[in-house]
Tab-separated table of C-alpha atoms and ligand atoms in Angstrom:
chain	number	residue	atom	x	y	z
A	1	MET	CA	-7.415	-73.613	33.698
A	2	ASN	CA	-3.926	-74.408	34.898
A	3	VAL	CA	-1.181	-72.116	36.061
A	4	VAL	CA	1.222	-73.076	33.231
A	5	PHE	CA	-1.294	-72.026	30.549
A	6	LYS	CA	-1.948	-68.626	32.334
A	7	ARG	CA	1.813	-68.018	32.461
A	8	LYS	CA	2.159	-68.808	28.766
A	9	LYS	CA	-0.597	-66.314	27.983
A	10	LEU	CA	1.240	-63.700	29.981
A	11	HIS	CA	4.444	-64.355	28.075
A	12	TYR	CA	2.731	-63.871	24.734
A	13	LEU	CA	1.024	-60.684	25.936
A	14	GLY	CA	4.440	-59.389	27.037
A	15	PHE	CA	5.841	-60.202	23.629
A	16	VAL	CA	3.108	-58.282	21.826
A	17	ILE	CA	3.504	-55.219	24.051
A	18	CYS	CA	7.313	-55.143	23.610
A	19	PHE	CA	6.953	-55.565	19.826
A	20	VAL	CA	4.479	-52.711	19.484
A	21	ILE	CA	6.741	-50.428	21.622
A	22	MET	CA	9.690	-51.386	19.425
A	23	VAL	CA	7.814	-50.517	16.231
A	24	GLN	CA	6.961	-47.126	17.662
A	25	PHE	CA	10.683	-46.400	18.041
A	26	ILE	CA	11.707	-47.805	14.686
A	27	ILE	CA	9.009	-46.025	12.685
A	28	PRO	CA	8.327	-42.563	14.048
A	29	ASN	CA	4.623	-41.753	14.198
A	30	PRO	CA	3.622	-44.972	12.368
A	31	LEU	CA	-0.064	-44.241	12.473
A	32	MET	CA	0.544	-40.695	11.097
A	33	LEU	CA	-1.082	-38.965	14.049
A	34	GLY	CA	-1.382	-35.278	13.302
A	35	THR	CA	-3.284	-32.463	11.650
A	36	VAL	CA	-3.363	-31.369	8.028
A	37	SER	CA	-1.751	-27.987	7.255
A	38	PRO	CA	-3.066	-25.820	4.448
A	39	ASN	CA	-0.953	-27.462	1.775
A	40	GLY	CA	-2.248	-30.907	2.630
A	41	PHE	CA	0.843	-32.244	4.326
A	42	THR	CA	0.157	-34.201	7.450
A	43	THR	CA	1.952	-32.289	10.191
A	44	VAL	CA	3.126	-33.251	13.555
A	45	GLU	CA	0.855	-32.058	16.360
A	46	ALA	CA	1.670	-28.618	17.636
A	47	GLN	CA	3.290	-28.561	21.048
A	48	SER	CA	0.992	-27.650	23.869
A	49	GLY	CA	0.340	-23.900	24.246
A	50	PHE	CA	1.381	-23.066	20.705
A	51	GLU	CA	-1.121	-21.924	18.094
A	52	TRP	CA	-0.269	-21.993	14.381
A	53	ILE	CA	-0.916	-18.789	12.468
A	54	TRP	CA	-3.475	-20.502	10.236
A	55	ASP	CA	-5.421	-21.517	13.299
A	56	GLU	CA	-5.215	-17.945	14.649
A	57	TYR	CA	-6.934	-16.774	11.417
A	58	GLN	CA	-9.728	-19.323	11.559
A	59	GLY	CA	-12.992	-17.425	11.089
A	60	ALA	CA	-11.199	-14.110	10.464
A	61	PRO	CA	-13.490	-11.424	9.076
A	62	GLY	CA	-13.717	-10.478	5.411
A	63	ALA	CA	-14.119	-6.926	4.218
A	64	LEU	CA	-15.204	-4.465	6.855
A	65	ALA	CA	-16.705	-1.074	6.030
A	66	TYR	CA	-14.294	1.761	5.446
A	67	ASP	CA	-10.594	1.449	6.388
A	68	ASP	CA	-10.348	-1.822	8.244
A	69	VAL	CA	-7.579	-0.739	10.490
A	70	LEU	CA	-9.601	2.266	11.771
A	71	HIS	CA	-12.660	0.159	12.357
A	72	PRO	CA	-13.778	-0.125	15.998
A	73	GLY	CA	-12.401	-3.432	17.295
A	74	TRP	CA	-9.263	-3.251	15.182
A	75	GLY	CA	-7.421	-0.080	16.110
A	76	ALA	CA	-4.265	-0.688	18.102
A	77	THR	CA	-4.807	-4.425	18.016
A	78	LEU	CA	-4.638	-4.522	14.184
A	79	GLY	CA	-7.443	-7.043	14.372
A	80	PRO	CA	-6.303	-10.582	13.512
A	81	TYR	CA	-3.024	-9.140	12.138
A	82	HIS	CA	-0.144	-9.355	14.583
A	83	ASN	CA	0.658	-6.132	16.423
A	84	PHE	CA	4.138	-5.633	17.976
A	85	GLN	CA	3.349	-7.518	21.195
A	86	GLU	CA	1.758	-10.393	19.366
A	87	ILE	CA	4.691	-10.727	16.938
A	88	ASN	CA	7.007	-11.064	19.939
A	89	GLU	CA	4.680	-13.497	21.705
A	90	HIS	CA	4.545	-15.652	18.591
A	91	LEU	CA	8.336	-15.658	18.230
A	92	THR	CA	8.750	-16.596	21.889
A	93	ALA	CA	6.151	-19.375	21.597
A	94	LEU	CA	8.054	-20.753	18.578
A	95	THR	CA	11.338	-20.841	20.460
A	96	THR	CA	9.655	-22.527	23.410
A	97	ALA	CA	7.872	-25.166	21.308
A	98	PHE	CA	10.698	-25.813	18.804
A	99	SER	CA	13.840	-24.881	20.712
A	100	ASP	CA	15.910	-27.419	18.752
A	101	TYR	CA	15.117	-25.596	15.514
A	102	ILE	CA	14.487	-21.905	16.217
A	103	SER	CA	16.334	-19.299	18.229
A	104	VAL	CA	15.488	-15.621	18.374
A	105	GLN	CA	17.886	-12.754	18.887
A	106	THR	CA	17.429	-9.053	19.300
A	107	ILE	CA	19.625	-7.632	16.583
A	108	GLY	CA	19.098	-3.965	17.202
A	109	LEU	CA	16.700	-1.210	18.281
A	110	SER	CA	14.349	1.032	16.318
A	111	PHE	CA	14.350	4.820	16.586
A	112	GLN	CA	12.011	4.606	19.578
A	113	SER	CA	14.118	1.765	21.054
A	114	ARG	CA	11.824	-1.128	20.258
A	115	THR	CA	13.483	-4.429	19.644
A	116	ILE	CA	14.198	-5.633	16.141
A	117	ARG	CA	14.311	-9.378	16.340
A	118	CYS	CA	15.587	-12.131	14.040
A	119	ALA	CA	14.585	-15.770	14.140
A	120	THR	CA	17.249	-18.255	13.091
A	121	VAL	CA	15.857	-21.532	11.788
A	122	THR	CA	17.818	-24.675	10.970
A	123	ALA	CA	17.782	-28.411	11.760
A	124	PRO	CA	19.333	-29.495	15.071
A	125	GLY	CA	23.016	-30.342	14.985
A	126	ASP	CA	26.211	-28.690	13.735
A	127	SER	CA	25.178	-26.016	11.278
A	128	THR	CA	28.744	-25.324	9.987
A	129	GLY	CA	28.700	-25.147	6.205
A	130	ARG	CA	24.958	-24.731	5.868
A	131	LEU	CA	23.937	-22.012	3.424
A	132	GLY	CA	22.427	-18.825	4.878
A	133	ILE	CA	19.286	-17.193	3.559
A	134	LEU	CA	17.937	-13.878	4.853
A	135	LEU	CA	14.273	-12.970	4.764
A	136	VAL	CA	13.338	-9.514	5.918
A	137	ALA	CA	9.748	-8.223	6.058
A	138	HIS	CA	8.083	-4.906	6.819
A	139	HIS	CA	10.494	-2.107	5.882
A	140	HIS	CA	7.334	-0.041	5.283
A	141	GLY	CA	4.794	0.569	8.009
A	142	ARG	CA	1.512	0.103	6.175
A	143	GLU	CA	2.702	-3.145	4.450
A	144	VAL	CA	1.617	-5.211	7.466
A	145	ILE	CA	0.687	-8.282	5.447
A	146	THR	CA	4.405	-8.963	5.021
A	147	ILE	CA	4.755	-9.684	8.746
A	148	GLU	CA	2.042	-12.323	8.432
A	149	ASN	CA	3.866	-13.731	5.328
A	150	ALA	CA	7.085	-14.062	7.382
A	151	LEU	CA	5.449	-15.597	10.453
A	152	TYR	CA	3.624	-18.111	8.219
A	153	ILE	CA	6.988	-19.274	6.760
A	154	LEU	CA	8.308	-19.942	10.298
A	155	ASP	CA	5.188	-21.852	11.248
A	156	TYR	CA	5.123	-23.733	8.009
A	157	LEU	CA	8.713	-24.924	8.394
A	158	MET	CA	8.031	-26.101	11.943
A	159	ALA	CA	4.681	-27.731	11.153
A	160	ASN	CA	6.261	-29.681	8.288
A	161	ARG	CA	9.729	-30.274	9.729
A	162	ALA	CA	9.161	-34.074	9.588
A	163	ASP	CA	8.416	-33.918	5.849
A	164	PRO	CA	11.483	-35.337	4.087
A	165	HIS	CA	11.963	-32.327	1.788
A	166	ILE	CA	11.421	-29.693	4.470
A	167	SER	CA	13.809	-31.600	6.677
A	168	TYR	CA	16.337	-31.550	3.792
A	169	ILE	CA	15.990	-27.784	3.500
A	170	LEU	CA	16.457	-27.346	7.221
A	171	GLN	CA	19.560	-29.552	7.164
A	172	ASN	CA	21.211	-27.653	4.361
A	173	PHE	CA	20.192	-24.035	5.047
A	174	VAL	CA	20.169	-21.593	7.955
A	175	ILE	CA	17.202	-19.278	7.447
A	176	TYR	CA	17.384	-15.863	9.114
A	177	LEU	CA	14.020	-14.227	9.289
A	178	ILE	CA	13.238	-10.673	10.463
A	179	PRO	CA	9.486	-10.295	10.701
A	180	THR	CA	9.582	-6.501	11.072
A	181	LEU	CA	12.432	-4.088	10.465
A	182	ASN	CA	10.114	-1.138	11.274
A	183	PRO	CA	8.419	-2.030	14.611
A	184	ASP	CA	7.736	1.622	15.545
A	185	SER	CA	5.450	2.022	12.541
A	186	LEU	CA	3.021	-0.461	14.065
A	187	PHE	CA	2.254	2.196	16.702
A	188	GLU	CA	1.300	4.730	14.047
A	189	VAL	CA	-0.352	2.790	11.243
A	190	TYR	CA	-3.587	2.208	13.136
A	191	VAL	CA	-3.914	5.965	13.642
A	192	ASN	CA	-2.785	6.837	10.109
A	193	PRO	CA	-3.004	3.920	7.683
A	194	TRP	CA	-0.963	5.960	5.165
A	195	HIS	CA	2.107	5.583	7.338
A	196	ARG	CA	5.111	4.213	5.477
A	197	LYS	CA	8.359	5.521	7.034
A	198	ASN	CA	10.030	5.063	10.404
A	199	LEU	CA	9.199	7.286	13.387
A	200	ARG	CA	12.191	9.689	13.376
A	201	PRO	CA	10.543	13.145	13.607
A	202	VAL	CA	11.250	15.201	10.510
A	203	ASP	CA	9.975	18.629	9.363
A	204	GLU	CA	7.849	17.762	6.410
A	205	ASP	CA	6.439	21.257	5.886
A	206	SER	CA	9.716	23.098	6.564
A	207	ASP	CA	8.217	25.293	9.331
A	208	GLY	CA	10.759	24.503	11.997
A	209	LEU	CA	8.371	22.241	13.832
A	210	LEU	CA	8.521	18.455	14.070
A	211	ASP	CA	5.520	16.198	13.588
A	212	GLU	CA	3.058	18.912	14.651
A	213	GLU	CA	0.352	18.002	12.132
A	214	PRO	CA	-0.383	14.261	12.258
A	215	ALA	CA	-3.004	12.685	10.090
A	216	GLN	CA	-6.106	11.749	12.059
A	217	ASP	CA	-9.677	10.553	11.420
A	218	VAL	CA	-11.305	13.835	12.490
A	219	ASN	CA	-14.759	13.245	11.003
A	220	GLY	CA	-15.112	9.788	12.482
A	221	ASN	CA	-15.794	7.929	9.195
A	222	TYR	CA	-13.033	5.382	9.954
A	223	TRP	CA	-11.088	6.791	7.039
A	224	VAL	CA	-8.164	9.225	6.704
A	225	GLU	CA	-8.633	11.207	3.578
A	226	GLY	CA	-5.273	12.008	2.048
A	227	ASN	CA	-3.060	12.543	-0.907
A	228	GLU	CA	0.483	11.244	-0.960
A	229	GLY	CA	1.376	13.549	-3.873
A	230	THR	CA	0.420	16.769	-2.116
A	231	GLY	CA	1.229	15.460	1.376
A	232	VAL	CA	-2.022	16.784	2.761
A	233	TYR	CA	-4.128	14.537	4.941
A	234	GLU	CA	-7.185	14.732	7.166
A	235	GLY	CA	-6.237	16.111	10.614
A	236	TYR	CA	-6.420	19.098	12.855
A	237	ASP	CA	-4.837	22.456	11.837
A	238	HIS	CA	-2.526	22.856	14.803
A	239	ASP	CA	-0.204	25.447	13.222
A	240	GLY	CA	-3.032	27.612	11.857
A	241	ASP	CA	-1.973	27.560	8.245
A	242	ALA	CA	-5.292	26.297	6.947
A	243	ILE	CA	-3.693	23.038	5.807
A	244	THR	CA	-4.070	19.767	7.721
A	245	GLY	CA	-1.869	16.671	8.097
A	246	GLU	CA	1.139	18.221	6.364
A	247	ASP	CA	3.681	17.288	9.031
A	248	LEU	CA	3.057	13.640	9.885
A	249	VAL	CA	4.550	11.498	12.638
A	250	GLY	CA	7.992	10.421	11.292
A	251	GLY	CA	9.986	9.780	9.261
A	252	VAL	CA	12.573	8.426	6.894
A	253	ASP	CA	11.855	5.858	4.193
A	254	LEU	CA	14.028	2.948	5.362
A	255	ASN	CA	14.069	1.411	1.921
A	256	ARG	CA	15.728	4.541	0.461
A	257	ASN	CA	18.315	4.814	3.221
A	258	TYR	CA	20.882	2.269	1.959
A	259	LEU	CA	24.168	3.073	0.404
A	260	VAL	CA	23.981	2.339	-3.325
A	261	ALA	CA	22.897	5.401	-5.324
A	262	TRP	CA	21.639	7.001	-2.067
A	263	ASP	CA	22.573	10.453	-3.468
A	264	ASP	CA	19.940	10.081	-6.190
A	265	GLY	CA	17.157	9.622	-3.607
A	266	ILE	CA	14.512	12.183	-2.624
A	267	ASN	CA	15.950	14.741	-0.250
A	268	SER	CA	12.633	16.304	0.698
A	269	ALA	CA	11.273	15.326	4.146
A	270	HIS	CA	7.888	16.051	2.691
A	271	SER	CA	8.111	12.977	0.483
A	272	ALA	CA	6.889	9.499	1.498
A	273	ALA	CA	10.164	8.264	0.013
A	274	TYR	CA	12.463	10.724	1.896
A	275	HIS	CA	15.958	9.102	1.972
A	276	GLY	CA	17.158	10.641	5.260
A	277	THR	CA	20.192	12.811	6.008
A	278	ALA	CA	22.813	10.146	5.061
A	279	PRO	CA	23.078	6.555	4.050
A	280	PHE	CA	22.401	4.418	7.134
A	281	SER	CA	21.270	7.493	9.143
A	282	GLU	CA	18.520	5.367	10.688
A	283	PRO	CA	18.889	2.882	13.579
A	284	GLU	CA	16.780	0.365	11.633
A	285	THR	CA	19.038	0.329	8.524
A	286	GLN	CA	22.103	0.365	10.793
A	287	THR	CA	20.681	-2.753	12.516
A	288	MET	CA	20.386	-4.386	9.101
A	289	ARG	CA	23.998	-3.467	8.221
A	290	ASN	CA	25.344	-4.656	11.569
A	291	PHE	CA	23.529	-7.935	11.143
A	292	VAL	CA	24.501	-8.672	7.549
A	293	GLN	CA	28.207	-7.558	7.596
A	294	PRO	CA	29.497	-10.389	9.802
A	295	ARG	CA	27.366	-12.956	7.948
A	296	ALA	CA	28.121	-11.799	4.393
A	297	SER	CA	30.162	-14.860	3.533
A	298	GLU	CA	27.553	-17.213	4.924
A	299	LEU	CA	24.487	-15.642	3.227
A	300	VAL	CA	23.934	-16.960	-0.324
A	301	PHE	CA	20.623	-15.235	-1.071
A	302	ALA	CA	18.128	-12.774	0.490
A	303	MET	CA	14.573	-11.668	-0.015
A	304	SER	CA	12.694	-8.591	1.117
A	305	LEU	CA	8.906	-8.593	1.421
A	306	HIS	CA	6.805	-5.563	0.489
A	307	SER	CA	3.255	-4.982	-0.616
A	308	GLY	CA	1.191	-2.581	-2.774
A	309	ILE	CA	1.615	-4.613	-5.956
A	310	GLU	CA	2.103	-8.354	-6.750
A	311	CYS	CA	5.418	-9.079	-8.453
A	312	MET	CA	9.131	-9.711	-8.062
A	313	PHE	CA	12.005	-7.355	-8.610
A	314	ALA	CA	15.770	-8.025	-8.883
A	315	PRO	CA	18.834	-5.688	-9.057
A	316	TRP	CA	19.864	-3.289	-10.240
A	317	PHE	CA	17.044	-1.180	-8.877
A	318	ASN	CA	18.751	2.164	-9.271
A	319	ASN	CA	19.299	1.944	-13.077
A	320	GLY	CA	17.376	-1.116	-14.176
A	321	SER	CA	20.383	-2.791	-15.857
A	322	HIS	CA	21.167	-6.494	-15.313
A	323	THR	CA	23.908	-7.665	-12.954
A	324	PRO	CA	26.615	-10.295	-13.515
A	325	HIS	CA	24.330	-12.645	-11.598
A	326	GLU	CA	21.420	-12.192	-14.046
A	327	ALA	CA	21.370	-15.913	-14.879
A	328	LEU	CA	20.684	-16.750	-11.224
A	329	PHE	CA	18.097	-13.970	-10.867
A	330	ALA	CA	16.368	-15.105	-14.049
A	331	GLN	CA	16.239	-18.739	-12.808
A	332	VAL	CA	14.764	-17.607	-9.513
A	333	ALA	CA	12.214	-15.362	-11.306
A	334	VAL	CA	11.015	-18.215	-13.480
A	335	ALA	CA	10.796	-20.611	-10.526
A	336	ILE	CA	8.855	-18.041	-8.481
A	337	GLU	CA	6.444	-17.328	-11.260
A	338	ASP	CA	5.847	-21.013	-11.961
A	339	ALA	CA	5.279	-21.808	-8.304
A	340	SER	CA	3.330	-18.783	-7.142
A	341	GLY	CA	2.306	-16.616	-10.128
A	342	TYR	CA	4.367	-13.598	-9.014
A	343	GLU	CA	5.785	-12.233	-12.246
A	344	ARG	CA	9.088	-10.400	-12.548
A	345	PHE	CA	8.723	-6.722	-13.332
A	346	ASP	CA	11.478	-4.424	-14.594
A	347	SER	CA	13.294	-2.565	-11.810
A	348	GLY	CA	15.005	0.740	-12.206
A	349	GLY	CA	14.753	4.263	-10.985
A	350	THR	CA	14.710	3.352	-7.302
A	351	PRO	CA	17.822	4.574	-5.486
A	352	GLY	CA	19.115	3.694	-2.036
A	353	ILE	CA	17.242	0.486	-1.640
A	354	TRP	CA	18.113	-2.626	0.320
A	355	ASP	CA	18.535	-5.090	-2.562
A	356	ASP	CA	21.134	-2.967	-4.382
A	357	TRP	CA	23.153	-2.621	-1.185
A	358	MET	CA	22.863	-6.261	-0.318
A	359	TYR	CA	24.030	-7.236	-3.807
A	360	GLY	CA	26.340	-4.377	-4.693
A	361	ILE	CA	28.195	-3.862	-1.389
A	362	MET	CA	27.633	-7.073	0.589
A	363	GLY	CA	27.878	-9.394	-2.439
A	364	ILE	CA	24.648	-11.270	-1.632
A	365	PRO	CA	22.111	-11.732	-4.420
A	366	ALA	CA	18.880	-10.209	-3.121
A	367	ILE	CA	15.395	-9.689	-4.484
A	368	THR	CA	12.150	-8.010	-3.511
A	369	LEU	CA	8.850	-9.857	-3.493
A	370	GLU	CA	5.758	-7.610	-3.527
A	371	THR	CA	3.304	-9.987	-1.974
A	372	PHE	CA	-0.109	-8.282	-2.215
A	373	GLY	CA	-1.736	-5.275	-3.851
A	374	ARG	CA	-5.074	-4.118	-5.112
A	375	ASN	CA	-6.411	-0.934	-6.538
A	376	SER	CA	-8.516	0.291	-3.603
A	377	ALA	CA	-9.455	3.807	-2.478
A	378	SER	CA	-8.758	2.601	1.085
A	379	ILE	CA	-5.066	2.907	1.722
A	380	TRP	CA	-5.137	-0.048	4.206
A	381	ASP	CA	-6.920	-2.222	1.661
A	382	TYR	CA	-4.473	-1.160	-1.028
A	383	PHE	CA	-1.613	-2.766	0.888
A	384	ASN	CA	-3.294	-5.510	2.895
A	385	PRO	CA	-5.834	-8.250	2.090
A	386	ASN	CA	-8.983	-8.767	4.063
A	387	ALA	CA	-8.196	-10.942	7.020
A	388	ASP	CA	-10.057	-13.924	5.557
A	389	ARG	CA	-7.596	-13.971	2.677
A	390	VAL	CA	-4.368	-13.542	4.674
A	391	ILE	CA	-3.560	-17.216	4.888
A	392	SER	CA	-4.065	-17.901	1.133
A	393	TYR	CA	-1.620	-15.072	0.429
A	394	CYS	CA	0.788	-16.473	2.976
A	395	GLU	CA	0.630	-19.840	1.286
A	396	ARG	CA	1.463	-18.120	-2.077
A	397	VAL	CA	4.462	-16.334	-0.565
A	398	TRP	CA	5.664	-19.611	0.934
A	399	GLN	CA	5.507	-21.224	-2.513
A	400	ALA	CA	7.613	-18.324	-3.893
A	401	PHE	CA	10.146	-18.653	-1.049
A	402	ARG	CA	10.359	-22.435	-1.494
A	403	ALA	CA	10.828	-22.014	-5.269
A	404	MET	CA	13.780	-19.764	-4.571
A	405	ILE	CA	15.292	-22.339	-2.267
A	406	GLU	CA	14.834	-25.050	-4.865
A	407	VAL	CA	16.868	-22.960	-7.361
A	408	LEU	CA	19.622	-22.448	-4.747
A	409	ILE	CA	19.784	-26.236	-4.111
A	410	ASP	CA	20.601	-26.704	-7.818
A	411	TYR	CA	22.786	-23.618	-8.124
A	412	HIS	CA	24.972	-24.657	-5.209
A	413	GLU	CA	24.930	-28.304	-6.320
A	414	LEU	CA	23.846	-29.594	-2.945
A	415	PRO	CA	23.763	-33.377	-2.728
A	416	PRO	CA	20.325	-34.716	-3.515
A	417	PRO	CA	18.104	-35.703	-0.602
A	418	ALA	CA	17.940	-39.326	0.390
A	419	PRO	CA	14.997	-40.988	-1.359
A	420	PRO	CA	11.944	-40.604	0.881
A	421	ILE	CA	10.745	-43.706	2.741
A	422	PRO	CA	7.043	-44.044	1.886
A	423	PRO	CA	4.900	-43.958	5.002
A	424	LEU	CA	3.236	-47.326	5.846
A	425	ASP	CA	-0.447	-47.269	5.729
A	426	PRO	CA	-2.083	-48.634	8.886
A	427	LEU	CA	-3.390	-51.843	7.198
A	428	MET	CA	0.064	-52.708	5.889
A	429	LEU	CA	1.516	-51.975	9.291
A	430	ALA	CA	-1.014	-54.305	10.975
A	431	LEU	CA	-0.191	-57.093	8.484
A	432	ILE	CA	3.573	-56.730	9.102
A	433	ILE	CA	3.064	-56.776	12.891
A	434	GLY	CA	0.724	-59.801	12.618
A	435	ALA	CA	3.035	-61.760	10.333
A	436	THR	CA	6.047	-61.015	12.515
A	437	LEU	CA	4.174	-62.075	15.626
A	438	VAL	CA	3.178	-65.378	13.988
A	439	VAL	CA	6.831	-66.037	13.091
A	440	VAL	CA	8.127	-65.144	16.536
A	441	ILE	CA	5.513	-67.138	18.407
A	442	THR	CA	6.009	-70.166	16.144
A	443	ALA	CA	9.697	-70.010	16.686
A	444	VAL	CA	9.288	-69.820	20.449
A	445	LEU	CA	6.866	-72.726	20.466
A	446	LEU	CA	9.193	-74.777	18.273
A	447	VAL	CA	12.182	-74.111	20.507
A	448	ARG	CA	10.145	-75.100	23.590
A	449	ARG	CA	8.907	-78.269	21.987
A	450	ILE	CA	12.477	-79.280	21.024
A	451	ARG	CA	13.699	-78.566	24.556
A	452	ARG	CA	10.805	-80.533	26.062
A	453	LYS	CA	11.613	-83.458	23.765
A	454	ARG	CA	15.231	-83.334	24.713
A	455	ALA	CA	14.281	-83.244	28.377
A	456	GLN	CA	12.074	-86.401	28.040
B	1	ZN	ZN1	7.262	-1.275	0.550
């Protein structure tokens, strides 16, 4: 064993190491290290300390007895669903893990001064000229599934940001996402799963007192008996009128508090759809207005998530007629139905709602997606799936959201994405590395032999 041979070996080893390092830089993630998200895409590993929403729901319980939200162990935590604190923690974790892509702003305060936050998602770099999309969830307290739907979309975009088409979407759009417009309601819905409105105290039973007869599970059966038509619910008879639960905590129906056809809304505080004292009387709808107005020229489409039924609605909601943008709404409806099975239902007869204001006053085409509903005697179950089905519903809502974006890509004639580069499979990569090494080493040996010959 001589010194020259050892040195040669070291040279070759150095070559191999340099080459492998170079390949790592040229082809990102060449061995496709990662996990598989629910849609089957290979995703980049989550950053340390961040947990995807689908991992949070691993092993989540199915049906529980009685009203799930009143079940011991759920209560204020809302079980595997995100309560107010957990929503904020998730948003903060996203901004920490994916700070190049996501920022979160407080855009206003609720009636009880809780923060209403909006996540802005787009690819790194100059976002000038990118098209804006607004997604708002959770106008209505008990429709808690819509918060999960929204958080899933954020996670999905980040988990798949290296996928060529998701990357294309993030480079061409700025997605504004408000997971809850009604954060106060999360502090009432686990006491009264019927709760729909915000928490502004109103006098439902016209006796001069505010919120004096809340609904409560008095008999301890994890269930609040109630009737939305009569406005009578299980509770204590505080005002001695032999009726219970007739003056609930809150409120005003935020999705009847917008400007278009507001006058036609229900003016009785007793109603679950009470429209408030004036258009935009509520801090939550004012927050929406203040957020949208300066971005009206940037936003090209918007979607609001509700639950209680499974379908899609488009303006006009107040009179059911079609708008001048019906061709676009129809395209979006067909794409959403094809991708996710949510069928378009006729709208009409619903005054003062968000979509009509967004479209009619702000000039932004806007639709409602009703993401989940079932005919259950349990009011919680009526609006929210069992926890073990949350992720499959989130996946469905993502498909609907994505279908809407695909229509917008065509509608706004965005340049087509660059053709995807097919990922190299590990065997092909090994062959390329091997062949290249042989060529390089042969060339080096040849050069050395020529030099040696010349030197002789
Ligand atoms: Zn709703």
